Amino acid sequence: MTRSEARRARLRYVLVATLSPLAILALWALVAWRGLASPIILPPPSAIWTSFLDMAANGYSGVPLWTHVAASLARVSVAYVAGAALGVALGLLRGRSALIDAVLLAPSELLRPIPPLGLIPLFILWFGVGETSKVLLIFLSVLLIMMVNAQAGVRAASLDSLRAAQSMGANRWQVFRFVVLPSALPQIMTGLRVAMGTALTILVASELLGGDRGLGFLILDASSFFRTTYVFAGVALIGLIGLATDRGLAWAGRRIVHWEGRR
Amino acid sequence: MTRSEARRARLRYVLVATLSPLAILALWALVAWRGLASPIILPPPSAIWTSFLDMAANGYSGVPLWTHVAASLARVSVAYVAGAALGVALGLLRGRSALIDAVLLAPSELLRPIPPLGLIPLFILWFGVGETSKVLLIFLSVLLIMMVNAQAGVRAASLDSLRAAQSMGANRWQVFRFVVLPSALPQIMTGLRVAMGTALTILVASELLGGDRGLGFLILDASSFFRTTYVFAGVALIGLIGLATDRGLAWAGRRIVHWEGRR
Amino acid sequence: MTAAARPSKPAVVGEAAPPSPKAGAERAPPVLKFEQVGFSYDGRAIMRDVSFSVGPGEILALLGPSGCGKTTILNMVAGFLRPTEGVAVVDGREIVGPGPDRGVVFQAAALFDWMTVAENIAFSLRCAGAGKARRREVAEEMAALVGLSGFEDAFPYQLSGGMRQRVGLARVLAAGPKVMLMDEPFSALDVQTRETLQEEVLRIRDRTGCTILFVTHSIDEAAFLGDRIFLLNDLQSGAYDVYDVALPAPRPNPENRLHPSFLRLRETIYRRMRH
Amino acid sequence: MTAAARPSKPAVVGEAAPPSPKAGAERAPPVLKFEQVGFSYDGRAIMRDVSFSVGPGEILALLGPSGCGKTTILNMVAGFLRPTEGVAVVDGREIVGPGPDRGVVFQAAALFDWMTVAENIAFSLRCAGAGKARRREVAEEMAALVGLSGFEDAFPYQLSGGMRQRVGLARVLAAGPKVMLMDEPFSALDVQTRETLQEEVLRIRDRTGCTILFVTHSIDEAAFLGDRIFLLNDLQSGAYDVYDVALPAPRPNPENRLHPSFLRLRETIYRRMRH
Amino acid sequence: QDLKPIRIGFQTGEINVLLSYALGSGLFKKEGLDVATTPFPAGPAMLPALAGSEIDLAWMGEFPSVTGYSNGLPIAILFMERIDATNVRLVVNPKAGIQKLEDLKGKRLGVAIGSTSHFHTLRALAKAGLTSADVTLVNLTPANMPPAYVAGQIDAAFVWEPNVGAMEREGAKPIANTRSLGMITGGVWVGRRAVLDGEPETMKRFLKAWDQAQKDYKANPAEVRAYEAKRVGMTAEQFDKLVEGQSVAHPTFQQTLSADFLGAPGHELDSRLMKHLQGIGAFLLEQKRIQAEPKDWAGLFDTKPIQAYLASASQ
Ligand SMILES: Nc1ncnc2c1ncn2[C@@H]1O[C@H](COP(=O)(O)OP(=O)(O)OP(=O)(O)O)[C@@H](O)[C@H]1O
Ligand SMILES: Nc1ncnc2c1ncn2[C@@H]1O[C@H](COP(=O)(O)OP(=O)(O)OP(=O)(O)O)[C@@H](O)[C@H]1O
Ligand SMILES: NCCS(=O)(=O)O
Ligand SMILES: [Mg+2]
Ligand SMILES: [Mg+2]
């Protein structure tokens, strides 16, 4: 593929990728406009946009919209960064040491499928109803997902590259840092994408833990007051945050794991 | 490592992996027994066991425990199998065709971070309050996770093996089946493990969609009536199901992707 | 610098080469033709102005320094890479992609790790819809040919380097393509296995009339197998030579290794390569 | 069958071999010693009863059919595999794992795909805590030595097969281990590069006094480089021969390639390998 | 004057007219309280917070107060904050041909199993001579009832504002409510025993502020409602309409000590509210949501703080 062909292909990709959600939006507007769905359940996009503008101008339940967004982003990012870092570290360790794996196996795999709703009472008891609980709930799910991915990634390390590193004098930590980690990166990057999506979905559950700000709160509150257009606006915001972070992670992944599939 | 060394290592692994949760259980029992935590919030393991036996004997809310378990397992398994199959197929396709990728990108990545709670009203409207909605909610999250993993897995296919297949007369489908799919298997197997955990956590949300049976219903109901020991028993059941399926999938993964890291 | 203007050609170039010993081949239209082909990786030109053609049933041996572009040429013939300048033609049609008419023995074997040796060997048959029994039969036959009987059910990661290389060869022999592109297929083999397989390749060519591009670093091997030797000195400046190999038929005869013209050619090329 | 009972030994076996031409080496205790080593993969025995020892500064060339167990022997010396029978000893201590005293040039290069050529080459220095500037300096020096100047910042997937192989060599030369284990390090190189590097290896051995195990399929190479040649005929039944190479010092002299005892040895081994 | 700290849990999904006013207008501060509020989505989520001593006082429906107490939480009801005569309503789809309770036979009813919605539904069925076997009960959380109604998944639903209002806006017609069934429901202030017993001065200040809020509400309803209307993002008209729909009454502290509510000191067990709560206990037991009814029902009420406040106020 020549350079100009590549440029044209990229352009076509961006075009189709933009048109596809727009087509869905148009279909939705049509359905709403033709009155095919009750507006309290599927309001027209325009009504959602109006609600969004209202929130942007006047806030939601007395709190500016950007405060809600910022509160959620702060929770998610702290939990995500910490959870990913620890999860990757533990996952890689589990991949390398049968003992560590054996110790962590049952606790983490028993915990992973447990619905956040089932953990909320315990979290309230142990960590209160403040930020700690909310952040920890997201942290935990990110941690557990990243652990699975990092550990699985370790298996991709080729025997020869591990051996090569050892026989060039790499100590355990260096083998880890220079061979195991890079080999696991493809799976780690995938894990980061999946975990980000999950972190955002858990956000709502975490904001069930009490509190009056955050996108999760906004969605829960609007839905309990039946303000459907606000629910949709909140959901759309989460979706857009997810899309943006995912594209960022995918882009970073391609950069970071530049060698993948190149031979 | 000789055979007997390997056998001994395996034995030690199983031993530690069994002791580790037992140690936590013992610590928990000690904390409860010493009265270090309110039994209303952290009941002793024995109380949870009693509640479990009660449910096993008398059911929960008039429905036998095994009916709850079976209802949830049926939902999860149908949704999981269908979601995984379609997710893998679409993910592999997205990995191979820029056009398909562009079409699916925004819809799927906007949808993935959206909390199930935000989707429930729409699902009720479109699919009712019966099984369909519940299964579809789980299906969707499995599908979206598997799509990410399968697509990422495609990047692992080595250029040379793709080329080899093509020059031996493999058509598009055969390249797909015999090269792309096996190359993506390590990431697909990881995705299957992560998605199973997520499917189980979503179970609770899905059983918010109406209905009065299932482990999710049991946990929600018990927690809204503050029956902590029953919540714990339900959560423990989900945890055990998760642990069992995860071990099954991990074992299958090692069998299926037997060539990984072998060179 | 065009091919015509190049200095110091110790032998005849390209299509102007005298008849190859493969009878009848010289009259037929070429199976393979490069016309002033150039190639760049990410904008870095690694070859320019390469022209040659190969007749049906001919074996062209490619010799040249490491990194000069031999694998790249094979990749263009196979259809994995498109020339960034000029055209590459097979059977009169421009090459636009890979096809089962051109089989490749990869430099690094490129086996399917998830398939057994037998499955690897019979892959092309599977793609063509052959039944299980037939596939097994061919796999066993080819495994025997390359000295891997008994390893049919092993997986690639259970093989030594040379054994992997032989599976890569067997896989293409089983497919029986019209054009075979062999990238240092015997580099990891011991003398005995290597010579046996060299003779086997010649026999297969004689039997099937297939055309072969053969990359090697062994001058002996190039001279013993090649009808012509393509010596790639410096493709970046478009400098290469073509040598005719004149050995008596039947080629597979081991005696040929001691034939005076064989020894003479070997010496010439050795000098030329060391400058 | 024990090593002692083996028939048809055209040359002296194991430790009983006459002094190698490397002066002073014969008196010193062996750097490396195999005592009745056997090895099985998953219960399938591939070698038994292999004993030999290598003195300091000696080059032992390993020749043998594809799949006979050469790489497996290297893996045991490197400490990647443990003998399932007997003991492997380096510097008087049983080998229990890999260590920086033994460097390996892998048959399949085994480069770190995520590092540039320079980073690959300087890896051992990085592990030893060398600074950035020093690492770059050594990387450039070694890249030049193996003919890869200008490719320091390329990634392995941007290199040709032979270039990758040379990075694998440069990486070990940069580490300068006491024992070097080279698994067909020149198999993908053209004659000129190959001969240059062969001479380089000899020079390095002479300068540093390192001990080298060198696997090759080229009898010429074995004879030119090896102080002794270890011909592995059939390790499964414990059958192997050891040949002494008597060439005048200084070894790196290209004239040695035409020395009569060189040509004679080559012929003997060729016959033996083809049976 | 030093401020007494107190931690209050409230529900974001509820209409908290007086609390919003008391907080917003500084009534608590004026009475010497340093109030920290924690918002919760609903009552059940407050129980672990009370158990973990994360909050001192909580506003909740009477249902969770009974479940919490029955499960041994050291809590008691301080007073009934409001009584909602028509907040909980049975609405039906006119197209389903339901005019009166008897017509429910064979229909699909949305209920939140185990909640007051369920409790009301069973009473309504009983009144019409039906049992739950005569209808199809569809278990839904209140927020999911309107979508289910719009989607035609349920013919009727017995639930509270704002969800019931949402269905009415979609054309559903109310045919019964708390009052028409002769029941009561509403919100209570629940306190942790440790605070009720150990912090009399704090309780007195809280009750004083609340008393003032009630008086202000009577005197100037529009001004008082403005605080909560702003919180839930409604105009004054919208908010008035919602509150009217609930038919809310806020019993005075004097009323609280009457037989209609907590009862005169020593006569708690005979009060109407106690009978109602015991009815809930029996219902929860029958529904197997609690193990056993509390042995000491009287301990669920604690009128000592109100008595103390009223005594000091009359001085
Ligand atoms: N990982 C493995 N699992 C099982 N068998 C193996 C494995 N690696 C090698 N073998 C077997 O061991 C034997 C010796 O292999 P080895 O790689 O040592 O041969 P080699 O002498 O290096 O051959 P080559 O010259 O082809 O590289 C072969 O028969 C091979 O099939
Ligand atoms: N994927 C790639 N990206 C960038 N450059 C490449 C790539 N593959 C090869 N090259 C460059 O192209 C040149 C020719 O490579 P090629 O693999 O064709 O050499 P070769 O003649 O086959 O060498 P060898 O005998 O070592 O296999 C080399 O300089 C190499 O660095
Ligand atoms: N409106 C419901 C209040 S509570 O019962 O959840 O406290
Ligand atoms: Mg090459
Ligand atoms: Mg080998």
CSV table of C-alpha atoms in Angstrom, one decimal, chain D residues 45-269:
chain,number,residue,atom,x,y,z
D,45,ALA,CA,14.9,-40.1,25.3
D,46,ILE,CA,16.8,-38.2,22.7
D,47,MET,CA,20.3,-38.7,24.0
D,48,ARG,CA,22.1,-41.0,26.4
D,49,ASP,CA,25.6,-41.4,27.8
D,50,VAL,CA,27.2,-38.2,26.4
D,51,SER,CA,30.5,-37.3,28.0
D,52,PHE,CA,33.0,-34.7,27.0
D,53,SER,CA,34.9,-31.7,28.4
D,54,VAL,CA,36.1,-28.5,27.0
D,55,GLY,CA,39.1,-26.6,28.3
D,56,PRO,CA,39.5,-22.9,28.8
D,57,GLY,CA,39.8,-20.9,25.5
D,58,GLU,CA,38.9,-23.9,23.5
D,59,ILE,CA,36.5,-23.9,20.6
D,60,LEU,CA,34.4,-27.1,20.3
D,61,ALA,CA,32.5,-27.4,17.0
D,62,LEU,CA,29.4,-29.5,17.1
D,63,LEU,CA,28.4,-31.2,13.8
D,64,GLY,CA,25.5,-33.6,13.4
D,65,PRO,CA,22.3,-34.4,11.6
D,66,SER,CA,19.3,-32.2,12.0
D,67,GLY,CA,17.4,-33.1,15.1
D,68,CYS,CA,20.2,-35.1,16.7
D,69,GLY,CA,20.3,-33.0,19.9
D,70,LYS,CA,22.9,-30.2,19.3
D,71,THR,CA,20.6,-27.4,20.5
D,72,THR,CA,19.6,-29.6,23.4
D,73,ILE,CA,23.2,-29.9,24.5
D,74,LEU,CA,23.6,-26.2,24.3
D,75,ASN,CA,20.4,-25.7,26.3
D,76,MET,CA,21.8,-27.9,29.0
D,77,VAL,CA,25.1,-26.0,29.1
D,78,ALA,CA,23.2,-22.7,29.2
D,79,GLY,CA,21.2,-24.1,32.1
D,80,PHE,CA,17.8,-23.9,30.3
D,81,LEU,CA,17.4,-27.6,30.5
D,82,ARG,CA,18.5,-30.0,33.2
D,83,PRO,CA,20.0,-33.4,32.1
D,84,THR,CA,17.6,-36.1,33.0
D,85,GLU,CA,20.6,-38.4,33.6
D,86,GLY,CA,24.2,-37.7,34.5
D,87,VAL,CA,25.6,-34.3,35.3
D,88,ALA,CA,26.7,-31.2,33.4
D,89,VAL,CA,29.4,-29.1,35.1
D,90,VAL,CA,30.7,-25.7,34.4
D,91,ASP,CA,33.7,-24.3,36.2
D,92,GLY,CA,33.6,-27.3,38.6
D,93,ARG,CA,30.0,-26.7,39.7
D,94,GLU,CA,26.9,-28.5,38.5
D,95,ILE,CA,24.8,-26.4,36.2
D,96,VAL,CA,21.6,-25.5,37.8
D,97,GLY,CA,20.4,-22.5,35.7
D,98,PRO,CA,21.3,-19.8,33.3
D,99,GLY,CA,23.9,-17.3,34.2
D,100,PRO,CA,25.8,-14.4,32.6
D,101,ASP,CA,28.9,-16.5,32.5
D,102,ARG,CA,27.4,-18.4,29.6
D,103,GLY,CA,26.1,-16.4,26.6
D,104,VAL,CA,23.9,-17.9,23.9
D,105,VAL,CA,23.5,-17.1,20.3
D,106,PHE,CA,20.1,-18.7,19.6
D,107,GLN,CA,19.4,-20.7,16.4
D,108,ALA,CA,16.3,-18.5,15.8
D,109,ALA,CA,18.0,-15.2,16.9
D,110,ALA,CA,15.4,-14.7,19.8
D,111,LEU,CA,15.7,-10.9,19.7
D,112,PHE,CA,13.6,-8.7,21.8
D,113,ASP,CA,11.1,-7.4,19.3
D,114,TRP,CA,10.3,-4.3,21.5
D,115,MET,CA,13.8,-3.1,21.5
D,116,THR,CA,15.9,-1.4,18.8
D,117,VAL,CA,19.0,-3.1,17.5
D,118,ALA,CA,21.1,-0.9,19.8
D,119,GLU,CA,19.0,-1.8,22.8
D,120,ASN,CA,19.2,-5.5,21.9
D,121,ILE,CA,22.9,-5.4,21.6
D,122,ALA,CA,23.4,-3.4,24.8
D,123,PHE,CA,21.0,-5.5,26.8
D,124,SER,CA,23.6,-7.2,29.0
D,125,LEU,CA,25.2,-3.8,29.8
D,126,ARG,CA,21.8,-2.4,30.8
D,127,CYS,CA,21.3,-5.3,33.1
D,128,ALA,CA,24.7,-4.7,34.6
D,129,GLY,CA,23.8,-1.1,35.2
D,130,ALA,CA,25.9,0.6,32.5
D,131,GLY,CA,25.0,4.2,31.6
D,132,LYS,CA,23.2,5.3,28.4
D,133,ALA,CA,26.3,6.7,26.7
D,134,ARG,CA,28.4,3.6,27.4
D,135,ARG,CA,25.6,1.4,26.1
D,136,ARG,CA,25.3,3.4,22.9
D,137,GLU,CA,29.0,3.3,22.4
D,138,VAL,CA,29.2,-0.5,22.7
D,139,ALA,CA,26.1,-1.0,20.6
D,140,GLU,CA,27.6,1.1,17.8
D,141,GLU,CA,30.9,-0.7,18.0
D,142,MET,CA,29.3,-4.2,18.0
D,143,ALA,CA,26.9,-3.2,15.2
D,144,ALA,CA,29.9,-2.1,13.1
D,145,LEU,CA,31.6,-5.4,13.9
D,146,VAL,CA,28.7,-7.5,12.5
D,147,GLY,CA,28.2,-5.1,9.6
D,148,LEU,CA,25.0,-3.4,10.9
D,149,SER,CA,26.2,0.2,11.2
D,150,GLY,CA,23.3,2.5,10.4
D,151,PHE,CA,20.7,0.0,11.7
D,152,GLU,CA,21.2,0.8,15.4
D,153,ASP,CA,17.7,2.4,15.6
D,154,ALA,CA,15.9,-0.1,13.5
D,155,PHE,CA,13.6,-2.7,15.2
D,156,PRO,CA,14.1,-6.4,14.6
D,157,TYR,CA,11.0,-6.7,12.4
D,158,GLN,CA,12.6,-4.2,10.0
D,159,LEU,CA,15.6,-6.5,9.4
D,160,SER,CA,16.3,-9.4,7.1
D,161,GLY,CA,16.9,-12.9,8.4
D,162,GLY,CA,20.6,-12.6,8.3
D,163,MET,CA,20.7,-9.2,9.9
D,164,ARG,CA,18.6,-10.5,12.8
D,165,GLN,CA,21.0,-13.3,13.2
D,166,ARG,CA,23.9,-10.9,13.4
D,167,VAL,CA,22.2,-8.9,16.1
D,168,GLY,CA,21.9,-12.1,18.1
D,169,LEU,CA,25.6,-12.5,17.7
D,170,ALA,CA,26.5,-8.9,18.5
D,171,ARG,CA,24.3,-9.1,21.6
D,172,VAL,CA,26.4,-11.9,23.0
D,173,LEU,CA,29.7,-10.5,21.9
D,174,ALA,CA,28.8,-7.3,23.8
D,175,ALA,CA,28.2,-9.3,26.9
D,176,GLY,CA,31.6,-11.0,26.6
D,177,PRO,CA,30.7,-14.1,28.6
D,178,LYS,CA,33.3,-16.6,29.7
D,179,VAL,CA,31.5,-19.4,27.7
D,180,MET,CA,29.8,-18.7,24.4
D,181,LEU,CA,27.2,-21.1,23.0
D,182,MET,CA,26.6,-20.4,19.4
D,183,ASP,CA,23.8,-22.3,17.7
D,184,GLU,CA,24.4,-22.1,13.9
D,185,PRO,CA,25.1,-18.4,14.2
D,186,PHE,CA,26.1,-17.9,10.6
D,187,SER,CA,23.6,-20.1,8.8
D,188,ALA,CA,21.8,-17.2,7.2
D,189,LEU,CA,24.9,-15.3,6.1
D,190,ASP,CA,26.5,-14.9,2.8
D,191,VAL,CA,30.0,-16.2,2.2
D,192,GLN,CA,31.8,-12.9,2.7
D,193,THR,CA,30.0,-11.9,5.9
D,194,ARG,CA,30.4,-15.4,7.2
D,195,GLU,CA,34.1,-15.6,6.7
D,196,THR,CA,34.7,-12.2,8.1
D,197,LEU,CA,32.7,-13.1,11.2
D,198,GLN,CA,34.4,-16.5,11.5
D,199,GLU,CA,37.7,-14.7,11.7
D,200,GLU,CA,36.3,-12.2,14.1
D,201,VAL,CA,35.2,-15.0,16.4
D,202,LEU,CA,38.7,-16.5,16.4
D,203,ARG,CA,40.2,-13.1,17.1
D,204,ILE,CA,37.9,-12.6,20.0
D,205,ARG,CA,38.7,-16.0,21.5
D,206,ASP,CA,42.4,-15.3,21.2
D,207,ARG,CA,41.9,-11.9,22.8
D,208,THR,CA,39.6,-12.9,25.6
D,209,GLY,CA,40.4,-16.5,26.1
D,210,CYS,CA,36.7,-17.4,26.2
D,211,THR,CA,35.5,-20.9,25.6
D,212,ILE,CA,33.1,-21.5,22.7
D,213,LEU,CA,30.6,-24.2,21.8
D,214,PHE,CA,29.8,-23.8,18.2
D,215,VAL,CA,27.0,-25.6,16.3
D,216,THR,CA,27.2,-25.6,12.6
D,217,HIS,CA,26.2,-27.7,9.6
D,218,SER,CA,29.2,-26.6,7.6
D,219,ILE,CA,32.1,-28.9,7.8
D,220,ASP,CA,34.4,-26.1,6.5
D,221,GLU,CA,33.2,-23.9,9.3
D,222,ALA,CA,33.7,-26.6,11.9
D,223,ALA,CA,37.2,-27.3,10.7
D,224,PHE,CA,38.2,-23.6,10.4
D,225,LEU,CA,36.9,-22.6,13.8
D,226,GLY,CA,37.1,-25.7,15.9
D,227,ASP,CA,40.0,-26.8,18.0
D,228,ARG,CA,38.1,-30.0,18.1
D,229,ILE,CA,35.1,-31.2,16.2
D,230,PHE,CA,32.4,-33.1,18.0
D,231,LEU,CA,30.6,-35.2,15.5
D,232,LEU,CA,27.2,-36.3,16.8
D,233,ASN,CA,26.2,-39.3,14.8
D,234,ASP,CA,23.4,-40.8,16.9
D,235,LEU,CA,23.0,-39.5,20.4
D,236,GLN,CA,20.0,-41.6,21.0
D,237,SER,CA,22.3,-44.6,21.1
D,238,GLY,CA,25.1,-42.6,22.6
D,239,ALA,CA,27.3,-42.6,19.4
D,240,TYR,CA,29.6,-39.7,18.7
D,241,ASP,CA,33.1,-39.0,17.6
D,242,VAL,CA,35.6,-36.3,18.4
D,243,TYR,CA,38.2,-35.0,15.9
D,244,ASP,CA,41.2,-33.0,16.6
D,245,VAL,CA,41.8,-30.1,14.3
D,246,ALA,CA,45.5,-29.4,13.7
D,247,LEU,CA,45.9,-26.0,12.1
D,248,PRO,CA,48.8,-23.6,12.5
D,249,ALA,CA,48.4,-20.5,14.7
D,250,PRO,CA,47.4,-17.8,14.3
D,251,ARG,CA,44.0,-19.4,13.6
D,252,PRO,CA,42.2,-16.4,12.0
D,253,ASN,CA,44.6,-16.6,9.1
D,254,PRO,CA,42.5,-17.1,5.9
D,255,GLU,CA,45.4,-19.2,4.5
D,256,ASN,CA,44.3,-21.9,6.9
D,257,ARG,CA,41.3,-22.6,4.6
D,258,LEU,CA,43.7,-24.1,2.1
D,259,HIS,CA,46.0,-25.9,4.6
D,260,PRO,CA,46.3,-29.6,3.6
D,261,SER,CA,45.3,-30.9,7.0
D,262,PHE,CA,42.2,-28.7,6.8
D,263,LEU,CA,41.3,-30.3,3.5
D,264,ARG,CA,42.0,-33.8,4.7
D,265,LEU,CA,39.8,-33.4,7.8
D,266,ARG,CA,37.0,-32.0,5.7
D,267,GLU,CA,37.1,-35.0,3.5
D,268,THR,CA,37.1,-37.5,6.4
D,269,ILE,CA,34.2,-35.9,8.1
